[in-house]
Coordinates of C-alpha atoms in Angstrom, one line a residue:
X186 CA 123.5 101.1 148.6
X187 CA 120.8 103.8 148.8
X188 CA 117.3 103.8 146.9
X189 CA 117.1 107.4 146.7
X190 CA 115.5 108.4 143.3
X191 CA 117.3 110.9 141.1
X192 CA 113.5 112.8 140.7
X193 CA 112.6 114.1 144.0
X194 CA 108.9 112.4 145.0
X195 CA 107.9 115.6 144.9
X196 CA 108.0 116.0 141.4
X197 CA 106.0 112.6 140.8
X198 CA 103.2 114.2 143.1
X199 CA 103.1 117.1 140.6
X200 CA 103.2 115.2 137.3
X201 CA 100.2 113.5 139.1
X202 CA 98.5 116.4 139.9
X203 CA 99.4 118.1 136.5
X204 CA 99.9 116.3 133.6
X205 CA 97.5 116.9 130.8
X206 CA 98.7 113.4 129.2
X207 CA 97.7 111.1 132.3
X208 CA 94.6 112.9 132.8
X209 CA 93.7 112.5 129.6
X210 CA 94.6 108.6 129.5
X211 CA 92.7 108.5 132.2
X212 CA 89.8 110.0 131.3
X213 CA 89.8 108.0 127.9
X214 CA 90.2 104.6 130.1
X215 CA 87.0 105.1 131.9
X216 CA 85.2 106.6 129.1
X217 CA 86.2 103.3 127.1
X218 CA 85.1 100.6 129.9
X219 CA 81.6 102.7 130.3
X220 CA 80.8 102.3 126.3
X221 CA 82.3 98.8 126.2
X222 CA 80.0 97.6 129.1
X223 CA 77.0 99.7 127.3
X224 CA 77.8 97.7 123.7
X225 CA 78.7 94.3 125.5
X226 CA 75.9 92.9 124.8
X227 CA 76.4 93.6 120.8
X228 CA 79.5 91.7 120.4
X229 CA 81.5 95.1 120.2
X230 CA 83.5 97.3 122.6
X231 CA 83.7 101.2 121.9
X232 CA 86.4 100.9 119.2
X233 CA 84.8 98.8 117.1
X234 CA 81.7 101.3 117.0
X235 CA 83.5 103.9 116.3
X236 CA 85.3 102.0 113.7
X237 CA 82.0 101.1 112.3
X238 CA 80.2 105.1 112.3
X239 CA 84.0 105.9 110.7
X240 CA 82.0 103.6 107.9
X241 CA 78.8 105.1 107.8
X242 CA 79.0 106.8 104.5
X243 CA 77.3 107.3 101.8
X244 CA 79.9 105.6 99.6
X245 CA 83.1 103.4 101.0
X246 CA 85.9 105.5 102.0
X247 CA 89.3 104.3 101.3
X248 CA 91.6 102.9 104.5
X249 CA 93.9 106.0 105.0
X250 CA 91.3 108.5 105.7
X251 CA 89.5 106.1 108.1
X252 CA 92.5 105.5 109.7
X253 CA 93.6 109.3 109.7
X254 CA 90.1 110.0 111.4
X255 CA 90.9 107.2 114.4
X256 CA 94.3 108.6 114.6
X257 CA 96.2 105.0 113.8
X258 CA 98.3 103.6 111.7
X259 CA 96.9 101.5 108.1
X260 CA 98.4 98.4 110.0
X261 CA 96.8 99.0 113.4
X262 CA 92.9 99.8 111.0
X263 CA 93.8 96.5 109.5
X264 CA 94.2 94.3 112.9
X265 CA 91.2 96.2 113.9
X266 CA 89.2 95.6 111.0
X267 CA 89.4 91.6 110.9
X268 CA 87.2 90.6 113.8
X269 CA 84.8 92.8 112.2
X270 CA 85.1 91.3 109.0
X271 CA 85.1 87.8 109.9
X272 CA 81.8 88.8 111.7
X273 CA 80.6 89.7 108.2
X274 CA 79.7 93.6 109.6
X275 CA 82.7 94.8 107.4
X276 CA 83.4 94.6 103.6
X277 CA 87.5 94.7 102.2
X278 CA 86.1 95.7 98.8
X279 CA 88.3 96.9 95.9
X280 CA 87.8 100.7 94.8
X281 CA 86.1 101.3 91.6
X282 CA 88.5 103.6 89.7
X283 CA 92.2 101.9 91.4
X284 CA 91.2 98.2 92.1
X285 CA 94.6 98.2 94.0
X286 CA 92.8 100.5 96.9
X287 CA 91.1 98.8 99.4
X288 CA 87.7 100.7 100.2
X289 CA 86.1 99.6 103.5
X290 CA 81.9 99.3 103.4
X291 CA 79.4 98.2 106.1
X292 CA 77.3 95.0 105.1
X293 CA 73.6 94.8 105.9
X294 CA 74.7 93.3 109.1
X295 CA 77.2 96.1 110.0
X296 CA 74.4 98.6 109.1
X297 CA 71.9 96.8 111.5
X298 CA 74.2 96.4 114.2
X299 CA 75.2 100.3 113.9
X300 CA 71.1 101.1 114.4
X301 CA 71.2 98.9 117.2
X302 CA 74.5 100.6 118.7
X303 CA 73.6 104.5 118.2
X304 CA 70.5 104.9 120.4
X305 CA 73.0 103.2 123.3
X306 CA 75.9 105.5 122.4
X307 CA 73.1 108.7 122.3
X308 CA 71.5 107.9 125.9
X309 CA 75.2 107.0 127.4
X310 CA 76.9 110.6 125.6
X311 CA 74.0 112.0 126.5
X312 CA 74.4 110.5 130.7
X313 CA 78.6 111.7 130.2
X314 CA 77.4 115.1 129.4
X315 CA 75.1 115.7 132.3
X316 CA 78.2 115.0 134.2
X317 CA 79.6 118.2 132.9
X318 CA 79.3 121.6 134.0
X319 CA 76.5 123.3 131.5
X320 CA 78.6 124.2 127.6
X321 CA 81.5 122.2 128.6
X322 CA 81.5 119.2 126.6
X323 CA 81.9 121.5 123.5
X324 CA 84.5 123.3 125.0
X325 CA 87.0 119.8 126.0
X326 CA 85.9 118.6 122.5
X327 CA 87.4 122.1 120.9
X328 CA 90.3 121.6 123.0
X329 CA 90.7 117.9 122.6
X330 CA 90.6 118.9 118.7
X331 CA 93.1 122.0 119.1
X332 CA 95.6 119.3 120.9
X333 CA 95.4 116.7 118.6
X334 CA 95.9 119.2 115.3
X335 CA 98.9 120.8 117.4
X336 CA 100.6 117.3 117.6

């Protein structure tokens, strides 16, 4: 009985070496465990700050476009949403003209948690950008953007 792979090894050293996907999982994996050791402290991991400047608004959006913006699905924003909720940082609140939508708002306590959280997130950006050659940040963010419009 032989072992021998119908992909040549070869071709796993250059999806390695090459693939824009794994890079970019990769990337995202160490960018998350940087924040969520920077917000430990909080109670929150890098998700559930960006979930909470998603609400940062000057009036409560509804779910979909929160969950457009995070790129994942209503159910997904709603398992998300409850540990925040049950903290009491996040408001389920109904929406003024269609009672039937759900609007999503920051309490006091989501609002003073965010101040807390943004100078952290500002200083540790500010550390991932220094790690960058000089302009580009702004360039992987365009082309971060350009691939997730394409998809």
């Amino acid at each position: 009985m032989s072992n021998a792979s119908p992909v040549p090894y070869q071709t796993t050293l250059h999806v390695r070496d090459h693939c824009l996907c794994l890079h970019t999982q990769r990337a995202a994996r160490a960018l998350a465990r940087r924040f969520d050791r920077a917000f430990r402290h909080l109670g929150i991991n890098n998700g559930q700050f960006s979930l909470l400047m998603s609400l940062n608004r000057p009036e409560p959006p509804a779910m979909s476009p929160v969950a457009d913006l995070l790129a994942m699905d209503r159910t997904t924003l709603t398992a998300v949403l409850k540990p925040l909720t049950r903290r009491g940082l996040v408001e389920i609140v109904a929406g003024e003209k269609d009672r039937r939508e759900k609007r999503l708002k920051l309490t006091p306590e989501g609002l003073a948690l965010l101040a807390q959280a943004t100078p952290i997130w500002i200083a540790e950006h500010a550390d991932v950008e220094t790690k960058l050659p000089q302009g580009d940040g702004d360039r992987l963010r365009q082309n971060l953007l350009t691939i997730s419009k394409e998809i």
